[in-house]
XYZ file of C-alpha atoms in Angstrom:
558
model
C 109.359 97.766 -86.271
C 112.036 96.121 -88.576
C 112.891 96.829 -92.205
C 112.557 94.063 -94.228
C 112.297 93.477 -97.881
C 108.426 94.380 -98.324
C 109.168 97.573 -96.533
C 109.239 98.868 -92.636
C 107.052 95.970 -91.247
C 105.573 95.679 -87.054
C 106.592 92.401 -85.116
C 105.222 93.564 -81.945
C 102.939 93.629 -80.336
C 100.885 92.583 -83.748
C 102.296 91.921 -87.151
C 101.592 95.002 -89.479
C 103.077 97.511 -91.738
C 104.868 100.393 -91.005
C 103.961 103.524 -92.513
C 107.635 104.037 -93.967
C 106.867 107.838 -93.993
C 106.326 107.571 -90.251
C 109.945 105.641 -90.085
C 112.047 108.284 -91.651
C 110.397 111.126 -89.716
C 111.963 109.181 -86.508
C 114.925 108.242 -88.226
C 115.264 112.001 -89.256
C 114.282 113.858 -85.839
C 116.883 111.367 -84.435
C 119.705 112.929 -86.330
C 118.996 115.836 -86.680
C 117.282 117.046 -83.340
C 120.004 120.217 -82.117
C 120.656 120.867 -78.243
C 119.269 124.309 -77.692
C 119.871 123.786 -73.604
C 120.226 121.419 -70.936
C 119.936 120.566 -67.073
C 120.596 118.043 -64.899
C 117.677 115.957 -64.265
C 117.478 116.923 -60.581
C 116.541 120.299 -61.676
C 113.375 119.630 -63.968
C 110.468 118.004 -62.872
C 110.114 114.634 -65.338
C 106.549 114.667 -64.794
C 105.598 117.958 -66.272
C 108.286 117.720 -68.921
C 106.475 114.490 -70.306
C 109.637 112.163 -68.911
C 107.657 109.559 -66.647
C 106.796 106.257 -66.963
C 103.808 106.954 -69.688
C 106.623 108.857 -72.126
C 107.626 107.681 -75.388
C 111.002 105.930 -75.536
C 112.790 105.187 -78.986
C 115.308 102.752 -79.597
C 117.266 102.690 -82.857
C 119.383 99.153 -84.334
C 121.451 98.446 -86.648
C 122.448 95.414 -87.864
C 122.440 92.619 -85.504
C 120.721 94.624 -83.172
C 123.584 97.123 -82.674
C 122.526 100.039 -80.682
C 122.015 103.252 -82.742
C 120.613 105.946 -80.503
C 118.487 105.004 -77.242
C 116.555 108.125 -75.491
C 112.724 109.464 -74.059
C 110.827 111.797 -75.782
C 108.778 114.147 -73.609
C 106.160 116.847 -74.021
C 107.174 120.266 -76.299
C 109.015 122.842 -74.266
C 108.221 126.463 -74.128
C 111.170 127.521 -75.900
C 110.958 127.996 -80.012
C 114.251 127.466 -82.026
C 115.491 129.152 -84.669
C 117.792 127.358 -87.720
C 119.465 128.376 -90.405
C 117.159 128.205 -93.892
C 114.083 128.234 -92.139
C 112.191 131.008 -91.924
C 109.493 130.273 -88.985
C 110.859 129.243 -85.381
C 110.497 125.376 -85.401
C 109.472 123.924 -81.684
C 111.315 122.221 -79.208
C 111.273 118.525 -77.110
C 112.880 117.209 -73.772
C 114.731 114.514 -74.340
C 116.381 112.262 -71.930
C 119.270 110.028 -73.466
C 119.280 106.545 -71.872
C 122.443 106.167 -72.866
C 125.304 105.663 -69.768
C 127.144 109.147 -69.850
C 124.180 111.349 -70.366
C 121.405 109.967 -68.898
C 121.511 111.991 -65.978
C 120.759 115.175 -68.532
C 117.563 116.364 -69.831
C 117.865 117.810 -73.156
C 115.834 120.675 -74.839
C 116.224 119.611 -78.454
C 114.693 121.071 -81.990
C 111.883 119.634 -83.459
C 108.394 117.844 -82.666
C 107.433 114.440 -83.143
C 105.241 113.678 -80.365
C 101.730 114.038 -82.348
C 102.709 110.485 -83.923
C 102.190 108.556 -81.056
C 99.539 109.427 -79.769
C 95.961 107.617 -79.693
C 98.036 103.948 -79.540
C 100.456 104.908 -81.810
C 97.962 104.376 -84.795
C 99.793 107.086 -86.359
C 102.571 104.543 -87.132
C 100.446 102.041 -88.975
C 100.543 102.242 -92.990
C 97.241 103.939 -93.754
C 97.484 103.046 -97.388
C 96.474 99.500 -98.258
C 99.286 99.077 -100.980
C 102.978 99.044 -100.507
C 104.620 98.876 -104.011
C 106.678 100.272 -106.515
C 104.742 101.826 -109.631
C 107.521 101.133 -111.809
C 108.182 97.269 -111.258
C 104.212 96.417 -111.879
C 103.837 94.191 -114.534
C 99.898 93.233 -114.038
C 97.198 95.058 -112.475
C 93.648 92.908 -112.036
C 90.410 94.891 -111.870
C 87.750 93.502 -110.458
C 84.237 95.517 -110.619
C 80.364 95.654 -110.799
C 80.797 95.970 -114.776
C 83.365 93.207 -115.051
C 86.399 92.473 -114.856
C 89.407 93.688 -116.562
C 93.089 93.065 -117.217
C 96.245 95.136 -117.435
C 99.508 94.133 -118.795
C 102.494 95.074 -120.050
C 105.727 92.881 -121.294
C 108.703 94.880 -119.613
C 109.553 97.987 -117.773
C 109.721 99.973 -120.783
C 106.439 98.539 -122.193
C 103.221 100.567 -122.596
C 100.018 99.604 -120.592
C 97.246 97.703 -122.481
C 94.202 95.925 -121.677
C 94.111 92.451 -122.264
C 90.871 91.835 -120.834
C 88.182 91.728 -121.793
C 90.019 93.310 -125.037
C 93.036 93.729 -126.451
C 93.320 98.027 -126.689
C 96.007 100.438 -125.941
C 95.086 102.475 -122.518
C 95.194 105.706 -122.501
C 98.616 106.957 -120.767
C 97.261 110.129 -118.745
C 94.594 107.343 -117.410
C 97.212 104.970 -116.864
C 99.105 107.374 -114.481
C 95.914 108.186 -112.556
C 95.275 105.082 -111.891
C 98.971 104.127 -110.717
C 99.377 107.294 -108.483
C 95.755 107.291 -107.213
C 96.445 103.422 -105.817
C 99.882 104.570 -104.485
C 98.524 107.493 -102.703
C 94.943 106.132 -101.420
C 95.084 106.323 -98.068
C 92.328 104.882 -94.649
C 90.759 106.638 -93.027
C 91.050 104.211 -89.913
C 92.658 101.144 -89.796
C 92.056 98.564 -87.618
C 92.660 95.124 -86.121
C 90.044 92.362 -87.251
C 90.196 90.920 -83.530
C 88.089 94.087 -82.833
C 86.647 95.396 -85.929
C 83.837 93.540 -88.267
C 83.055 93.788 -91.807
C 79.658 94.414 -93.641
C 76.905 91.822 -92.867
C 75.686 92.269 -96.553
C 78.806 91.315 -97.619
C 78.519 88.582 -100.727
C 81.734 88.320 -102.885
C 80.799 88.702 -105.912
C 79.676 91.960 -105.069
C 82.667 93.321 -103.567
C 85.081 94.771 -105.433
C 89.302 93.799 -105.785
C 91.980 95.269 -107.543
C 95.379 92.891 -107.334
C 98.764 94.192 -108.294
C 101.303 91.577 -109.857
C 105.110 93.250 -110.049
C 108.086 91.604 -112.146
C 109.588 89.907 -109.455
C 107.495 87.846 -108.143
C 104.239 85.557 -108.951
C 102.323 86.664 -105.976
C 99.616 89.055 -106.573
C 98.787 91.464 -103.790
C 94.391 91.742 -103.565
C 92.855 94.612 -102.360
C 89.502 93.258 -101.496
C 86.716 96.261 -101.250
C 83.453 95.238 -99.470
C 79.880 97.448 -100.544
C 78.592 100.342 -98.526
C 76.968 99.517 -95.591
C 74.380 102.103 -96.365
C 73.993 104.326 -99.114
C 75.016 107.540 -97.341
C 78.206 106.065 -96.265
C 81.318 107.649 -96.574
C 83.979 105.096 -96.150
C 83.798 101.162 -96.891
C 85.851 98.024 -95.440
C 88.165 96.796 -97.148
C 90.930 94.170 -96.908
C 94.547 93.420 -98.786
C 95.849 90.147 -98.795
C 99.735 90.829 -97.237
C 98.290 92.159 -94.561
C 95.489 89.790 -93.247
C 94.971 90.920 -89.630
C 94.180 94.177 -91.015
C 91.060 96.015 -91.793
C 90.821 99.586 -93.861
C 88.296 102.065 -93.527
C 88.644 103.343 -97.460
C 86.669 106.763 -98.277
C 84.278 105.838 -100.820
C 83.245 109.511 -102.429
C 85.191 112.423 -103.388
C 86.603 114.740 -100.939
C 89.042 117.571 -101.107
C 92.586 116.809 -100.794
C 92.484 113.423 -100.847
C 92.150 110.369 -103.083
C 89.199 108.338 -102.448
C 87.647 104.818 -104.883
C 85.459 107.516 -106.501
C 88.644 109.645 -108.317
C 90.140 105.809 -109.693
C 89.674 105.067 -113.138
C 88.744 101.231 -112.777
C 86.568 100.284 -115.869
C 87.780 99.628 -119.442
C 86.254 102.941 -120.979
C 88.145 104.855 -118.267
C 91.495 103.364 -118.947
C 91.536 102.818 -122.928
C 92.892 105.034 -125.086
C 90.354 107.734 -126.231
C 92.075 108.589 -129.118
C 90.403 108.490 -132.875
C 93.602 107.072 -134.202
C 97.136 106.008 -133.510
C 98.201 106.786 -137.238
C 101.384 107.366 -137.921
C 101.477 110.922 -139.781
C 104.844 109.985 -141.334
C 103.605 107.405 -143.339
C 100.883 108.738 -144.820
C 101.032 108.676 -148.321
C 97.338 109.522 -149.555
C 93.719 110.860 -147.792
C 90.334 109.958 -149.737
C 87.722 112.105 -148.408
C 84.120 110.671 -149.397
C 80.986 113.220 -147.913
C 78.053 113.122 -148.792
C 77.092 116.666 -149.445
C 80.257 117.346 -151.541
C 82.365 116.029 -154.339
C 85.140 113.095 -153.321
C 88.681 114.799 -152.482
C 91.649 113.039 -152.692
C 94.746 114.477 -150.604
C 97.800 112.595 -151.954
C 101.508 112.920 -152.385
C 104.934 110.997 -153.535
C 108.271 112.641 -151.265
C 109.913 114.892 -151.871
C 106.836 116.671 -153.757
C 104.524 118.622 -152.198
C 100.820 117.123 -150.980
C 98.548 117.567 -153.964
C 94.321 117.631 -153.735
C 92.326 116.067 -157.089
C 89.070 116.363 -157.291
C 86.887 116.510 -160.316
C 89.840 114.614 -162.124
C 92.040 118.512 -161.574
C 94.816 118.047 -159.434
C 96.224 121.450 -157.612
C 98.680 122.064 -154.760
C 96.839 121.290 -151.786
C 96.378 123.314 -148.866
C 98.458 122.610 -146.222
C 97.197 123.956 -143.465
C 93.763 122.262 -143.709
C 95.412 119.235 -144.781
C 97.258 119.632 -140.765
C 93.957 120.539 -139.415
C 93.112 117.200 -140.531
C 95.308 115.582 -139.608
C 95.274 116.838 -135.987
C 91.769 116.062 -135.732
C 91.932 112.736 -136.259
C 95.032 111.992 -134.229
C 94.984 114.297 -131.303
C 91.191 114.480 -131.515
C 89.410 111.883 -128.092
C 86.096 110.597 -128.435
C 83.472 111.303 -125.456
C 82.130 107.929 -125.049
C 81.868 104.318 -126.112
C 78.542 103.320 -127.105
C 79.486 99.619 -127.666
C 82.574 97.063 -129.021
C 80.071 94.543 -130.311
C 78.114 96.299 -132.938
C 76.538 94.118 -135.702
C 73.949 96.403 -136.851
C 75.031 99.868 -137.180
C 71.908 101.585 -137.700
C 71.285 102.936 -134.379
C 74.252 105.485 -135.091
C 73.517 106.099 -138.588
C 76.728 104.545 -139.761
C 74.800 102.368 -142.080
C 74.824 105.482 -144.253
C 77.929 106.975 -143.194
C 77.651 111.101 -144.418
C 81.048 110.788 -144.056
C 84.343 108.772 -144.584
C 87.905 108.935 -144.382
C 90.661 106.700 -145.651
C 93.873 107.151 -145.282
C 96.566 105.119 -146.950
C 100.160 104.286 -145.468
C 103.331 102.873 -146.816
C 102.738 99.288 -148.391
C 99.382 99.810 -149.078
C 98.321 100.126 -144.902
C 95.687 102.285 -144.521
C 92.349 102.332 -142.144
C 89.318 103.591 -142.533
C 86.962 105.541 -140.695
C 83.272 106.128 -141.148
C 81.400 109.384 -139.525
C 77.284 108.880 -138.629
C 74.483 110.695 -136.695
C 71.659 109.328 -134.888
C 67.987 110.840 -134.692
C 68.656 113.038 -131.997
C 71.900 114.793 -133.960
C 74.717 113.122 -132.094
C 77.804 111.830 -133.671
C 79.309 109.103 -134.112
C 82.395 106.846 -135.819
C 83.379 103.676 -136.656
C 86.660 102.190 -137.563
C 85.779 100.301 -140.693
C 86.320 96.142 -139.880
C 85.532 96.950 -136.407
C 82.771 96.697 -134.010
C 83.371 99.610 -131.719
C 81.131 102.770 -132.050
C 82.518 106.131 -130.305
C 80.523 109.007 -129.901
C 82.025 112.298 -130.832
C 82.095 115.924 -129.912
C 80.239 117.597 -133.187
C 83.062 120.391 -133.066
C 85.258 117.750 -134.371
C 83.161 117.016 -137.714
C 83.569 120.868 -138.093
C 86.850 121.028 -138.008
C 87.339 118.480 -140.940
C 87.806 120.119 -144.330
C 85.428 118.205 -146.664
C 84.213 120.837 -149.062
C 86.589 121.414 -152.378
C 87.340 124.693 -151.852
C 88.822 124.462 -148.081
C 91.599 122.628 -150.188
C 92.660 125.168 -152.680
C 96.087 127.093 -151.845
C 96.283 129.647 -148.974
C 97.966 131.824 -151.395
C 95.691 134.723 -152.459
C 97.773 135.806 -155.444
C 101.254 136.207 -157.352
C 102.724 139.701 -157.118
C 105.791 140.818 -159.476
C 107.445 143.522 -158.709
C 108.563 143.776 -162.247
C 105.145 144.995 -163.207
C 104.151 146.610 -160.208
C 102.915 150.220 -160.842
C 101.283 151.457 -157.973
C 99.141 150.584 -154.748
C 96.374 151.994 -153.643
C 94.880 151.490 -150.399
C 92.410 153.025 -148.251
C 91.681 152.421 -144.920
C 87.916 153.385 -143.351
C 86.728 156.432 -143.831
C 90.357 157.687 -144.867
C 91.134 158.900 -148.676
C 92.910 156.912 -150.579
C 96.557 156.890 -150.612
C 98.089 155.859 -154.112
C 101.502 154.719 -153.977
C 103.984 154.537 -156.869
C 106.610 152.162 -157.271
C 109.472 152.276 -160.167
C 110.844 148.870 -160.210
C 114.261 149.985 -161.934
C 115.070 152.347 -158.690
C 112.882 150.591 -156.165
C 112.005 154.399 -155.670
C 108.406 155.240 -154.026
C 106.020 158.122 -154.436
C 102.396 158.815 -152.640
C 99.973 161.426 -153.148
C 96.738 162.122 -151.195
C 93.754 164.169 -152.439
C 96.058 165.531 -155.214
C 98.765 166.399 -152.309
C 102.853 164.885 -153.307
C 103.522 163.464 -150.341
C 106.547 161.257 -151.087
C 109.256 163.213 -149.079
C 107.714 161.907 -146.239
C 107.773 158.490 -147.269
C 109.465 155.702 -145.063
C 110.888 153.542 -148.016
C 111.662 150.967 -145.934
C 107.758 150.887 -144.239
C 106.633 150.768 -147.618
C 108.928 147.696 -149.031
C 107.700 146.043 -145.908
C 103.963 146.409 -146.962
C 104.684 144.959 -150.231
C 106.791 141.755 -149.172
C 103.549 141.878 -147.444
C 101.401 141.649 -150.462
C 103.595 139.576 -152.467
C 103.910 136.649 -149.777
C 99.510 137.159 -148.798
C 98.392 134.100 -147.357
C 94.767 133.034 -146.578
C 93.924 131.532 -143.299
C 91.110 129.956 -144.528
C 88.699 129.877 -147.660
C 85.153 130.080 -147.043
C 81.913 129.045 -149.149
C 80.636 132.117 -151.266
C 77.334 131.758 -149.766
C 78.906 132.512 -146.025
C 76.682 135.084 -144.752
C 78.827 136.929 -142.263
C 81.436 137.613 -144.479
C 79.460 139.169 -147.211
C 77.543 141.176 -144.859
C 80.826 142.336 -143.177
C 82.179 143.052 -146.749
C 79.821 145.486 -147.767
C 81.429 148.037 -145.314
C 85.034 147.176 -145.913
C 87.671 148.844 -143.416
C 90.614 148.226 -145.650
C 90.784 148.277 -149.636
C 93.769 147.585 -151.660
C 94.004 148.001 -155.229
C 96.999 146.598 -156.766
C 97.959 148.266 -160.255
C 100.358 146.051 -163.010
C 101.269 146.224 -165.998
C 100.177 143.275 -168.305
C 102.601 142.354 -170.333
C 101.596 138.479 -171.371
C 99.320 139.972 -173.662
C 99.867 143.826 -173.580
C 96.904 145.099 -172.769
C 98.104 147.720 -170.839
C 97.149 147.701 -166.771
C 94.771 145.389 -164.912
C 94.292 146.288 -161.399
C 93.148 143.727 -158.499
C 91.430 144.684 -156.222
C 90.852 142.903 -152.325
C 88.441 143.926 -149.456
C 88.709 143.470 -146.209
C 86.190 143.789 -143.003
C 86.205 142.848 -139.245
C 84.801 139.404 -138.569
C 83.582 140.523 -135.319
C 82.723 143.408 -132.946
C 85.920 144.961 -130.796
C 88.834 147.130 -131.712
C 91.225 144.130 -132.155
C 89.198 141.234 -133.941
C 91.161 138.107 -133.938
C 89.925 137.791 -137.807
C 89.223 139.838 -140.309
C 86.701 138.959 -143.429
C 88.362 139.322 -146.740
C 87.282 138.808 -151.066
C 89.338 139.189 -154.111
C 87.845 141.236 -156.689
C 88.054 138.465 -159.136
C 86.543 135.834 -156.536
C 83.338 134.574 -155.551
C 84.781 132.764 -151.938
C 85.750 134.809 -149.041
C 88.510 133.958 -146.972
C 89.728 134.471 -143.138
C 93.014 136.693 -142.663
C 94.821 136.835 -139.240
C 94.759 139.621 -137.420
C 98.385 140.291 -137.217
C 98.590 139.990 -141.329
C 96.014 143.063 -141.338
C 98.077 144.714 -138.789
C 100.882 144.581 -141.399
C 99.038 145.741 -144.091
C 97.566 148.856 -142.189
C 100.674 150.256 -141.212
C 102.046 153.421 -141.264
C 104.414 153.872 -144.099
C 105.271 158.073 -143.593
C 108.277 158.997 -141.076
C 106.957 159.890 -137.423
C 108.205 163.655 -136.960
């Protein structure tokens, strides 16, 4: 075996590769095998200690064929070794050094690496049809039952794409799969073609190939990957081109711990990117949201101002944690399938009549456009407008895009002063209600219960903290008044909060608002909790740590 350029290769007795894992496991037993005892080779028998004419004997070169280390390698000895760092006792070889001073010496040295030569030193032989470094590719040629298909990329640094039979981006986490699946797949059996055959049903263009090109050279290295000889079969033949005498036993279906032609992503819906969109959030400058089943929202804003949502010709501060939810769906969101890229007649999908479409509008007027349909049997679908690609889509995606008018208002649920703050009251379950008083001028609290003065056990500091609470109440998210759950939850509240003012625009004396809140699900610890403003016909969601906040304590613990 000599290391050449394309790797540890065999010159004898065959040409082949060298399984360069195999090369520095010798290269490393060789330095660092330890003496652990010796004898004097009149004293063991050779024969039992694996030292005969049958051993294993390992010469090492360097450069012009300078001798590096020159010694047998017998059977494992009965002694185990124990080193430094290693937890487990690690086995031990006679070795005989060929070498002029010591060859008279057997050696009991540490480690074991007999096991790869057995069976015709097989072991040896590169089991994995590609030798190559992932990161110098520049081309990788797919050829399959489906088609065939091109990957590309201009330098180093570039990103994959497909070239062929389209121009798209790939999909990165694909891309990687691919690369470390072909650097890892591994025969089971090699063997010579002098004594191995391939399939009789073998017709080329039914066999598969997959060619790797790198940057440095023209040459592309073909993997050539003939059928299964019978449909039960486990492995197939295959051939690659650098290493012609050679024939690979691949495994053709899944197993554990191994990568077989089954786990590779080879076809173009594998390997392109399943993303919705590649927009570029930054640029954004404007969102037109046309349903259907609701009035057309327009999500639109100039830096440094905040993103504002018209509709109906009123234009509000938009909500900006639906506009992210968005946002996120349509750029993190992956499609489940592609039903075609040469769509002329969109009916099939229902994106004739689109129930829903998105635009969104960059910097210098760039902008796409996406249209949402669903076919007879109620699966989804979308369209990038100008294209003729249909995806299919998960349906919990369409949920998660705010299209209704009032998923857009602000998430907060009121303004507080604390200049006209009078008192709170709030009651929690079955509880009486606790009315607190608050005097703005002294920040000073009071609280009575049932008629009972209970403000010297007031924790001023608990109570502040419930109404920087109140003041800063955000909504998770609005909800339509007719949503069912929520209005059946809310006729049992488990928290009610009055807040008392004083009205001063007008002087009409106090106005008190009032809010409700109920568990949006069974459990001690709902993630959600229902809430409605007195004054409001929508519901709305409210974290579960908000609540929290608001049900606090507020006397000192004793």
């Amino acid at each position: 075996f000599e290391k050449t350029a394309k790797g540890w290769q065999a010159t004898a007795p065959g040409n082949d590769r060298m399984d360069p894992r195999a090369a520095i496991g010798i290269i490393n037993f060789t330095l660092g095998m330890r003496v652990e005892d010796f004898a004097q080779s009149d004293d063991i028998d050779a024969r039992k200690a694996g030292l005969k004419e049958t051993n294993t004997n390992i010469r090492l070169e360097g450069e012009n064929q300078t001798l590096l280390a020159k010694y047998k390698l017998g059977r494992q000895t009965p002694w185990l070794a124990t080193v430094i760092g290693i937890e487990k006792s690690v086995p031990t070889v006679f070795v005989q050094p060929r070498d002029r001073d010591r060859k008279g010496y057997i050696y009991s040295c540490t480690g074991d690496i007999t096991s790869m030569f057995k069976d015709g030193m097989k072991y040896l032989r590169d089991h994995r049809p590609f030798y190559f470094n992932p990161i110098a590719l520049k081309k990788i040629r797919i050829r399959t039952e489906q088609g065939d298909l091109t990957l590309v990329r201009e330098t180093i640094n570039s990103p994959w794409r497909i070239s062929k039979p389209l121009d798209l981006a790939t999909d990165p986490k694909a891309m990687k799969s691919l690369l470390e699946g072909l650097y890892e797949l591994q025969a089971a059996k090699v063997s010579d073609r002098s004594t191995d055959i391939l399939p009789s049903n073998y017709l080329p263009e039914k066999s598969q190939q997959i060619s790797l090109t790198s940057f440095n050279s023209e040459t592309e290295t073909i993997l050539e990957i003939f059928p299964p000889e019978t449909p039960e079969s486990r492995d197939v033949k295959a051939t690659v081109s650098d290493r012609p005498n050679t024939i690979f036993d691949l495994p053709f279906r899944p197993e554990p711990n191994l990568v077989s032609l089954a786990d590779l992503p080879l076809t173009v819906n594998d390997l392109r990117d399943a993303k919705i969109t590649n927009l570029d959030i930054q640029s954004i400058r404007g969102i037109l949201i046309q349903s259907a089943t609701s009035q057309e929202i327009l999500i639109s804003r100039t830096p440094p101002q905040p993103w504002m949502a018209t509709i109906g010709g009123q234009s509000q501060e938009a909500n900006e944690e639906r506009l992210f939810t968005l946002l996120k769906a349509v750029t993190e969101g992956r499609v489940i399938g592609f039903e075609t890229d040469a769509a002329t007649d969109f009916t099939p999908w229902g994106l004739h009549k689109p129930f829903l479409k998105l635009r969104f509008l960059g910097e210098e007027n760039q902008g796409i456009e996406l249209a949402f349909g669903i076919d007879n049997n109620g699966s989804f679908f979308i369209n990038r407008v100008g294209s003729s690609t249909v995806m299919k889509i998960d349906p919990s995606l369409i949920s998660s895009i705010p299209i209704q008018p009032y998923e857009w208002r602000h998430d907060r649920l009121w303004s507080i002063n604390k200049f006209n703050l009078m008192a709170i009251e709030r009651k929690i379950n079955q509880e009486l209600p606790l009315m607190l008083r608050y005097e703005f001028n002294t920040e000073a609290w009071s609280a009575s219960n049932d008629g009972k003065d209970l403000t010297a056990s007031i924790d001023p500091m608990r109570a502040n903290y419930i109404l920087s609470t109140l003041e800063g109440l955000k909504v998770t998210r609005w909800l339509s008044p007719d949503d069912r759950p929520a209005t059946e939850a809310l006729f049992n509240p488990s928290l009610s909060i009055k807040m008392i003012e004083n009205e001063t625009e007008n002087f009409k004396g106090l106005i008190t608002r009032e809010v409700l809140f109920a568990p949006s699900s069974a459990g001690k610890n709902p993630a959600f909790y229902y809430g409605r403003l007195s004054s409001e016909t929508h519901p709305f969601l409210l974290d579960r740590e908000t609540y929290h906040k608001l049900t606090a304590d507020i006397f000192e613990k004793n």
